[in-house]
Each structure stands twice: as structure tokens, then as C-alpha cells.
Short mmCIF file of C-alpha atoms and ligand atoms in Angstrom, two decimals:
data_model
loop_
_atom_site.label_atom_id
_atom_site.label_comp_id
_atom_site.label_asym_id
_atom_site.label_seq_id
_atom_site.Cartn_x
_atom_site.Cartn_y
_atom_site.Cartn_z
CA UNK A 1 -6.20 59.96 -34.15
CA UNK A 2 -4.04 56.83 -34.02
CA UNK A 3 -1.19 56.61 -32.09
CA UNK A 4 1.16 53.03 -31.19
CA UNK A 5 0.19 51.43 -28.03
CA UNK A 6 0.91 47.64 -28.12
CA UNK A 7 -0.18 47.22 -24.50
CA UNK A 8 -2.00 44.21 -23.78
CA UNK A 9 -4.76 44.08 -21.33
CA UNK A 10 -4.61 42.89 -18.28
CA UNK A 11 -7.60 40.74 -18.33
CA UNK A 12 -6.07 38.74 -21.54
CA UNK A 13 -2.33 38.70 -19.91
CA UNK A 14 -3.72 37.56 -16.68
CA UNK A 15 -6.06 34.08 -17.61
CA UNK A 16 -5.04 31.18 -19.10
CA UNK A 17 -1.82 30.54 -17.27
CA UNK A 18 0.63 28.37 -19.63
CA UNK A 19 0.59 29.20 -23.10
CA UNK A 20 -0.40 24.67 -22.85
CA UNK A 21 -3.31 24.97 -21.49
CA UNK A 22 -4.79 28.02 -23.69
CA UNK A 23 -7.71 26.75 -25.97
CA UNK A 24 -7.58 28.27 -29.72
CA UNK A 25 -9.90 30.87 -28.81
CA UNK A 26 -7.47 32.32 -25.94
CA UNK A 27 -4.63 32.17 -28.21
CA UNK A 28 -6.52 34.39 -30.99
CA UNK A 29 -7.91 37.44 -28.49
CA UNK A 30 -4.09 37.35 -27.06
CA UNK A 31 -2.65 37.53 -30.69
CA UNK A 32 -5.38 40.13 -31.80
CA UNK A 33 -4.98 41.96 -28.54
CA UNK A 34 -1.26 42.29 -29.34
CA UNK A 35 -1.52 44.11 -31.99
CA UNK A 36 -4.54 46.19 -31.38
CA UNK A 37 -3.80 50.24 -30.95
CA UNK A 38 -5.45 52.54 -29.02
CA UNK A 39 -5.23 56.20 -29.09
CA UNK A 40 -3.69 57.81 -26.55
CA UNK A 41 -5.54 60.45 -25.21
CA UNK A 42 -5.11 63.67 -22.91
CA UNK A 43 -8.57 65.36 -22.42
CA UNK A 44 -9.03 68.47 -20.41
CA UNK A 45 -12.26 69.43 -18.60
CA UNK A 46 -12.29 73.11 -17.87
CA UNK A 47 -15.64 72.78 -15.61
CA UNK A 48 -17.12 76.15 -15.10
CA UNK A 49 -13.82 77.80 -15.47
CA UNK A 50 -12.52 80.77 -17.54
CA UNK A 51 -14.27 83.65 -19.02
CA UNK A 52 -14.69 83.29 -22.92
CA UNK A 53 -11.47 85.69 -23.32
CA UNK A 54 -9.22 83.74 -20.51
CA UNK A 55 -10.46 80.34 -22.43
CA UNK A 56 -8.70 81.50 -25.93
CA UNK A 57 -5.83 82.52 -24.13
CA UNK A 58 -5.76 79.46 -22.35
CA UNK A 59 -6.36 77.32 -25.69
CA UNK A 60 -3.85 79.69 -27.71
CA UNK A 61 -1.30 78.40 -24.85
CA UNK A 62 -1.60 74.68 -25.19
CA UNK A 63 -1.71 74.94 -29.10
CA UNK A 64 1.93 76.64 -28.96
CA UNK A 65 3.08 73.53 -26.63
CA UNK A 66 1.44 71.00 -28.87
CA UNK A 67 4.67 70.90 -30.70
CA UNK A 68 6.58 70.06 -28.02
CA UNK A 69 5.13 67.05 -27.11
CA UNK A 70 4.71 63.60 -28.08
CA UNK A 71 2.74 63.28 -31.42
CA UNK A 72 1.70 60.07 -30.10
CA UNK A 73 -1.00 61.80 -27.80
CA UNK A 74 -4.34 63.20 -28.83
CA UNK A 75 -5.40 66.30 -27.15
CA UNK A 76 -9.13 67.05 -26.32
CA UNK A 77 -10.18 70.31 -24.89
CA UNK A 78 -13.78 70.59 -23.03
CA UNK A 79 -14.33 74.48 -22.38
CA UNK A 80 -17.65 75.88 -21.00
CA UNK A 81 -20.27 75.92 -23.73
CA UNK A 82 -19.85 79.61 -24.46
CA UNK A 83 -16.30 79.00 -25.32
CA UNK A 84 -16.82 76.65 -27.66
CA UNK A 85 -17.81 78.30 -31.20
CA UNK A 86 -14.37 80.73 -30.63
CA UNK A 87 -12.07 77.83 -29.69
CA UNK A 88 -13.51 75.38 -32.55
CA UNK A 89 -12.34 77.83 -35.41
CA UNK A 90 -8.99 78.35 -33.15
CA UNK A 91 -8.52 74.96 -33.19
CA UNK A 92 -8.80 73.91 -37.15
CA UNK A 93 -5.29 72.94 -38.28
CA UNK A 94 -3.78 72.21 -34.77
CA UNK A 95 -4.98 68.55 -34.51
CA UNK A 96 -6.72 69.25 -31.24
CA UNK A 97 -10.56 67.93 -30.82
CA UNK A 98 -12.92 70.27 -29.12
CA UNK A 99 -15.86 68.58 -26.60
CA UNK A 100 -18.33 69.91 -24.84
CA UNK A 101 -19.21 68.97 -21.09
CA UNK A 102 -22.51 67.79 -21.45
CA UNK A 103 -25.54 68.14 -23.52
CA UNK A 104 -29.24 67.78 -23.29
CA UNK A 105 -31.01 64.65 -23.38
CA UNK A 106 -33.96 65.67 -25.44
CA UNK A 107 -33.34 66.33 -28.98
CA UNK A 108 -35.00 70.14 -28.90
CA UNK A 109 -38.55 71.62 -27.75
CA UNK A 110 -39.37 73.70 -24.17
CA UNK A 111 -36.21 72.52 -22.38
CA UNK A 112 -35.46 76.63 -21.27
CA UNK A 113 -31.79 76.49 -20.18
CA UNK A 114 -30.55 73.17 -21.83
CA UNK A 115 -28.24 72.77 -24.60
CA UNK A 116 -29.39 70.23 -27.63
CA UNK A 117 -26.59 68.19 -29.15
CA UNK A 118 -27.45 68.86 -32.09
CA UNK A 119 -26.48 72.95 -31.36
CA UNK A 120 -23.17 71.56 -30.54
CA UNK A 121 -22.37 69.55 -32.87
CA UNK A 122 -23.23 72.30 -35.05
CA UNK A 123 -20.48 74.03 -33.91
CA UNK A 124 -18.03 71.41 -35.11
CA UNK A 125 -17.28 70.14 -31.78
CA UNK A 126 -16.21 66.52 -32.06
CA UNK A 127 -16.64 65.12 -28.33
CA UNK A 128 -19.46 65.17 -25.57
CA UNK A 129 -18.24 64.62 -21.58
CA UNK A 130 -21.01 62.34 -20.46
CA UNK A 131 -22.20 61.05 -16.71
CA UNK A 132 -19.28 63.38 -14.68
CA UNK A 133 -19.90 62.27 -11.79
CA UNK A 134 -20.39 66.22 -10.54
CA UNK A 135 -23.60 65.89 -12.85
CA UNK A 136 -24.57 62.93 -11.38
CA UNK A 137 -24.27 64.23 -7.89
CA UNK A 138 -25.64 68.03 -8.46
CA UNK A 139 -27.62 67.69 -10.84
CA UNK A 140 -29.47 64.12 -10.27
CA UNK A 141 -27.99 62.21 -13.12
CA UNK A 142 -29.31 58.87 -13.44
CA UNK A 143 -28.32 55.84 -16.08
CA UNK A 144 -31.91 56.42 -17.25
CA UNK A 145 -31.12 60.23 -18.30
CA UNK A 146 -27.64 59.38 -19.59
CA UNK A 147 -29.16 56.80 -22.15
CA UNK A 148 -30.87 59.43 -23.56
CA UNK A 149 -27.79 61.95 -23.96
CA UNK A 150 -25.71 59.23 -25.67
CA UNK A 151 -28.45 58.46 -27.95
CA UNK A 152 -28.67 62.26 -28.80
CA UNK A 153 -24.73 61.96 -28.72
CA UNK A 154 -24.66 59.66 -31.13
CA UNK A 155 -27.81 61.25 -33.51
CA UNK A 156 -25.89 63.82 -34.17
CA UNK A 157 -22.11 62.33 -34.68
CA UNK A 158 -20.55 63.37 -31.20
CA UNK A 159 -18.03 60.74 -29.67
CA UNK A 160 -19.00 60.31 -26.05
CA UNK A 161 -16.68 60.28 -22.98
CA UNK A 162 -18.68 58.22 -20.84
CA UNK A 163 -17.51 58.82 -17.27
CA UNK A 164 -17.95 56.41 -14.12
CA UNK A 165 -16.07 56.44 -10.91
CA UNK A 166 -17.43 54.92 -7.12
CA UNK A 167 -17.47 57.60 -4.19
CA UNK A 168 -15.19 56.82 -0.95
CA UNK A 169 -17.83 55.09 1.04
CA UNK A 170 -18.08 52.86 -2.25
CA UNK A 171 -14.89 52.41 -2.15
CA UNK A 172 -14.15 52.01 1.40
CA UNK A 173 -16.74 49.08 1.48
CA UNK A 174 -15.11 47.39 -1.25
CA UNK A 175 -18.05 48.24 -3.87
CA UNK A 176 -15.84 49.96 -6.25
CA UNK A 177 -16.20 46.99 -8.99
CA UNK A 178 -20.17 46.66 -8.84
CA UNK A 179 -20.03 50.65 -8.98
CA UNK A 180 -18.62 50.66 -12.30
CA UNK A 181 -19.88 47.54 -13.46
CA UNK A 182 -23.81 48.86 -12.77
CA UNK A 183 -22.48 52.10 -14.45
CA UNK A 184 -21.21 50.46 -17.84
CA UNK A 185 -23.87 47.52 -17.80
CA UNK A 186 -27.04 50.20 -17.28
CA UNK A 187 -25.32 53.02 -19.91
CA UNK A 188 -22.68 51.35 -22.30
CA UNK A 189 -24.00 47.61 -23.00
CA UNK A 190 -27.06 49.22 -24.41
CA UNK A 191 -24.89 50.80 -27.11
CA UNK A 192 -24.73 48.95 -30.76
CA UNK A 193 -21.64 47.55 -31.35
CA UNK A 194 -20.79 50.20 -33.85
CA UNK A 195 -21.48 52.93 -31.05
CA UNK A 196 -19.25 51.35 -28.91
CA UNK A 197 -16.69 50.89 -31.76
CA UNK A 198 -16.67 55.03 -31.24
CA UNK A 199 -17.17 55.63 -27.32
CA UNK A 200 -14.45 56.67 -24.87
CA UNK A 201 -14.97 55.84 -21.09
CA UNK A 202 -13.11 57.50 -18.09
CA UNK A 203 -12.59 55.97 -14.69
CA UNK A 204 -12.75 58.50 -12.15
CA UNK A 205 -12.93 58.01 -8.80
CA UNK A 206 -15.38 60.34 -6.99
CA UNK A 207 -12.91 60.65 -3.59
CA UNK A 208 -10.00 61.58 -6.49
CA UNK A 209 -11.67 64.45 -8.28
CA UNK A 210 -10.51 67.64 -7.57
CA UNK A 211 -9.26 66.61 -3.47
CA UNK A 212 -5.37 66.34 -4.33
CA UNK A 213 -6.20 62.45 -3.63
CA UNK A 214 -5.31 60.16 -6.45
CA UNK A 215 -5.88 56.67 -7.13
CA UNK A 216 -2.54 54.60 -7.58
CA UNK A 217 -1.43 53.27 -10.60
CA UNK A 218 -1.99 50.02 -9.10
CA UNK A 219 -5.45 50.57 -8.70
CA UNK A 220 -5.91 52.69 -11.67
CA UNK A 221 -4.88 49.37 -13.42
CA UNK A 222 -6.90 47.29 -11.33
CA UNK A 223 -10.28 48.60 -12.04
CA UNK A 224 -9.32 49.70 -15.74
CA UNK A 225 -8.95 45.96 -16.54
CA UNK A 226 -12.11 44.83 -14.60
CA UNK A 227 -14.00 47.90 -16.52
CA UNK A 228 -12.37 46.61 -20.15
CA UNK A 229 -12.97 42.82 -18.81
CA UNK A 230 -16.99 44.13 -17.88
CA UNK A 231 -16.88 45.78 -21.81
CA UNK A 232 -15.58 42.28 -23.36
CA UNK A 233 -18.43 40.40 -21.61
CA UNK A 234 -21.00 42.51 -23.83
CA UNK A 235 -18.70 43.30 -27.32
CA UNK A 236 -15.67 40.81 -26.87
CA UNK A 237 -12.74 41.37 -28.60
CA UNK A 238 -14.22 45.12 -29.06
CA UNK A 239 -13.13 45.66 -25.94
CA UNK A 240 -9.58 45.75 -26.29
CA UNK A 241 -10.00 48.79 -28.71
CA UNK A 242 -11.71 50.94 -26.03
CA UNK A 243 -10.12 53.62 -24.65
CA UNK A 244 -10.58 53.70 -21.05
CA UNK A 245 -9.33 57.18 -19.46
CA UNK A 246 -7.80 58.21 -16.07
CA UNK A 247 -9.06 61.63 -14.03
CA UNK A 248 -8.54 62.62 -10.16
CA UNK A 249 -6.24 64.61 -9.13
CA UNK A 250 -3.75 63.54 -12.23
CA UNK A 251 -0.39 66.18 -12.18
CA UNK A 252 2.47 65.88 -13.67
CA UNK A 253 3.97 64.42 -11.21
CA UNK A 254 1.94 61.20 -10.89
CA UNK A 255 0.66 60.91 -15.01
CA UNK A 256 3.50 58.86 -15.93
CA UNK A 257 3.08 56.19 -13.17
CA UNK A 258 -0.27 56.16 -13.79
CA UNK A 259 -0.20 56.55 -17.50
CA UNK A 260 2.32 53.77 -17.95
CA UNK A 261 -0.03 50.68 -16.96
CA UNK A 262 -1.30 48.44 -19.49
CA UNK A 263 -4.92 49.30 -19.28
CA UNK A 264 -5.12 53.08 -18.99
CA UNK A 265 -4.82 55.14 -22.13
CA UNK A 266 -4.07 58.92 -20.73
CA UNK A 267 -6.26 60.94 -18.51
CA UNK A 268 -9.24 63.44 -18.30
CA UNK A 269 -7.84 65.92 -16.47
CA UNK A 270 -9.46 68.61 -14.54
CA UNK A 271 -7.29 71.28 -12.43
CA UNK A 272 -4.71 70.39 -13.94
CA UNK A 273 -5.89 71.27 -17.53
CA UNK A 274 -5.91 74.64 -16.73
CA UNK A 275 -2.70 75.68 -16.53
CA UNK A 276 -0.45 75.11 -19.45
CA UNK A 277 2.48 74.01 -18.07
CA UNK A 278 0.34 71.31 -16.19
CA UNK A 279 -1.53 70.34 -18.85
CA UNK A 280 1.36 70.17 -20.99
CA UNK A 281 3.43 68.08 -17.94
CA UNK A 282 1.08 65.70 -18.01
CA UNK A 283 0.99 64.95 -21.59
CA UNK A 284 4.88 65.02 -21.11
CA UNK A 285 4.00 61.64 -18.91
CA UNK A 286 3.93 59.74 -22.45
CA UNK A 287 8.06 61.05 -23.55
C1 PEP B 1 -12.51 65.79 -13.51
O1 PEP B 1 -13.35 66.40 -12.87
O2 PEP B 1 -12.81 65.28 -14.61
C2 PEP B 1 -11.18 65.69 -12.92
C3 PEP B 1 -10.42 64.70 -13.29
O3 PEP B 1 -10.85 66.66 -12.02
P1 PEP B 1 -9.44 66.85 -11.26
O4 PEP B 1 -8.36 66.53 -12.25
O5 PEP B 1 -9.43 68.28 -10.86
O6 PEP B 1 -9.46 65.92 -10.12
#
């Protein structure tokens, strides 16, 4: 899942000023930076959408537009859970990774309703949506809880999407940055470097999800780079391999604004993911 992105972060584009007064180190992280790639990535979460039958149809639609797309973009699909052991086997050979939307944060025992990620891995699924902030607000998700899923994540070989986003009266009062900062420093920094190598985070701004309300691509930008410049205080240069994701309210007809700045890799996309011609108009974004 590779694809050519020589965009350099903000973070290492904007210190240092002259090229005269960069020390050695500055120098190196801009020359490794340079030619680091990052996978593109278009992920769709279905939510609690689609019977199992209107999910295959659904999948069985974006497969037959894969083609027509940009080869440079990796497709992830997130159906409900009891979509997922169909739309695995439907999707060997197309190149498109399966995830699941969240999974337990116990490893198994008297849990009655909960879903171990070990049972999804299982399945073959690749990917596990973590810390949405609809299961942080419904169901009482705290930084303490979401350790534990992306240690049972990464027990059992499942590449997180770590989500965090501020809410409107966060943003509003200008807390947006210590938001996301408290998110990644309480979750991600206690990852091992070689957990981290594998995670995938996506921004996504509470007052953007799902209310026709999108962030700009200046302030997509904005907080990616503080999020990747919060990631390189903890794993340096490790940072700049990160993909950091987009999702609120991203349609075709704002992805490629949005998609184009240096520090966001393609989206997680709600609504939008499920229609195909949506879905497929976003991806478009990277022609
Ligand atoms: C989401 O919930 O992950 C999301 C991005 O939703 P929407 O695209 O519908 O705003």
C-alpha cells in the first residue's frame, strides 16, 4: 500500500527560515522528509448503515469503480460488523482493505454484547476505526478505554485508525490544538515506536461530522501539521511517515481542496462513502 507523495510537512517547511541558518540536524529531517512517502488513503465508515445484502451491493459497486481511479489511492472499507466476514472474501484480489468500526477493549471473557479483536481479525479484516468521536460521545469513550482497544488492536495484528477531532465550543474557544494534542499525547505517545510505525490517525472535527459543515483546507492543514508536529515531539522523524486522515462532511466537491495540502493524506469519509459515485468522486480528488 505505497503510493508517491513527496509532500513535505508543514512543520519542517515552516522553521528554520534561510537554508543559512539551518543547523545539520534541520537540514537532515528536511532532506529525509523529502523523500519520505505516505500512502494515500480513502477510508469509508459506513456507521450503522446498510443491511448485510445492501452492504455487498454497495462494496460490489466501489470494487467495479476501483479501476477507474487513481492507483495511487488505497481504499479502506469499514462496514457494520455483520458485514464484515461476506465483504472480506468479496474483497480478496481487489486491493481494497476491510476495517471494522471498533472493537472491544478486553481481550475475551463475560463482556455480553462486545466484539473481541481477536474475532475480527479472525475474519481477515486488516483495520480497526478507533476513538470516533460518536463513541466517545455515546458511548463514554475515554483515553483510558481506548489504550486498551489499541493494545488489543495491536495483539492481534489490526492497524488502528486512531480518530481525534475538538467539538465547536472547543473550537470556538480556540482549544482545538490542546484538544488534539491531549488526544494523541494520552492514546498515541504510549504506543512503541514500532506501533506507531503502523498506526493511522484521522482529524475530524466534531462540528464537521455528518452537519454538511466542513473544515477548510486551510485549517485542515493547520491542525494536521500541529497533530504531525505533536507526533514528532514523541517519535521524531517517525512522524513524517504517519498518515494523518481528513473526515467531516468531505464530498466531492471539497476533497480535492482539502486533499491537496501538504499534511493531509485523503479522508475518512462518512455519508459520503455510501454512495458510489461519492465515494468514488472523492477518491477522484487525487486525478
Ligand atoms: C465520520 O463520521 O467519520 C465522518 C467523516 O462522517 P461524515 O463524512 O458523514 O461527516
Amino acid at each position: 500500500m505505497q503510493k508517491v507523495n513527496t509532500k513535505l510537512p508543514a512543520f519542517v517547511r515552516q522553521e528554520g527560515g534561510s537554508m543559512e541558518q539551518k543547523n545539520l540536524d534541520q537540514i537532515i529531517r528536511e532532506t529525509v522528509a523529502r523523500y519520505m512517502n505516505r500512502s494515500l488513503i480513502v477510508a469509508g465508515n459506513w456507521k450503522m448503515n446498510t443491511t448485510p445484502v445492501e452492504g455487498v451491493e454497495l462494496f460490489k459497486g466501489i470494487v467495479a469503480k476501483k479501476g477507474e481511479v487513481c492507483s495511487c489511492v488505497n481504499f479502506i472499507v469499514a462496514p457494520p460488523f455483520t458485514h464484515l466476514s461476506e465483504i472480506v472474501k468479496l474483497s480478496r484480489g481487489t486491493g481494497i482493505g476491510v476495517g471494522a468500526q471498533n472493537c472491544a477493549a478486553e481481550a475475551k471473557g463475560a463482556y455480553t454484547g462486545e466484539l473481541s479483536a481477536e474475532m475480527i481479525a479472525s475474519l481477515g479484516v486488516e483495520y480497526v476505526i478507533l476513538g470516533h468521536s460518536e463513541r466517545r460521545q455515546y458511548y463514554g469513550e475515554t483515553s483510558e478505554t481506548l489504550n486498551k482497544k489499541m493494545a488489543q488492536a495491536y495483539a492481534n495484528n489490526l492497524t488502528p485508525i486512531y480518530c481525534v477531532g475538538e467539538n465547536l465550543e472547543e473550537r470556538e474557544a480556540g482549544k482545538h490544538f490542546d484538544v488534539v494534542r491531549q488526544q494523541v499525547e494520552e492514546v498515541v505517545f504510549n504506543l512503541t515506536p514500532e506501533q506507531f510505525s503502523k498506526l493511522i490517525i484521522a482529524y475530524e472535527p466534531v462540528w464537521a461530522i455528518g452537519t454538511g459543515k466542513t473544515a477548510t483546507a486551510d485549517q485542515a492543514q493547520e491542525i494536521h501539521a500541529y497533530i504531525r508536529k505533536v507526533l514528532a515531539e514523541k517519535f521524531g522523524d517517525a512522524a513524517n511517515e504517519t498518515v494523518i486522515l481528513y473526515g467531516g462532511s468531505c464530498k466531492p466537491a471539497n476533497a480535492a481542496e482539502i486533499f491537496a495540502k501538504e499534511d493531509v493524506d485523503g479522508g475518512l469519509i462518512g455519508g459520503a462513502a455510501l454512495k458510489v459515485s461519492d465515494f468514488k468522486g472523492i477518491i477522484d480528488a487525487f486525478n
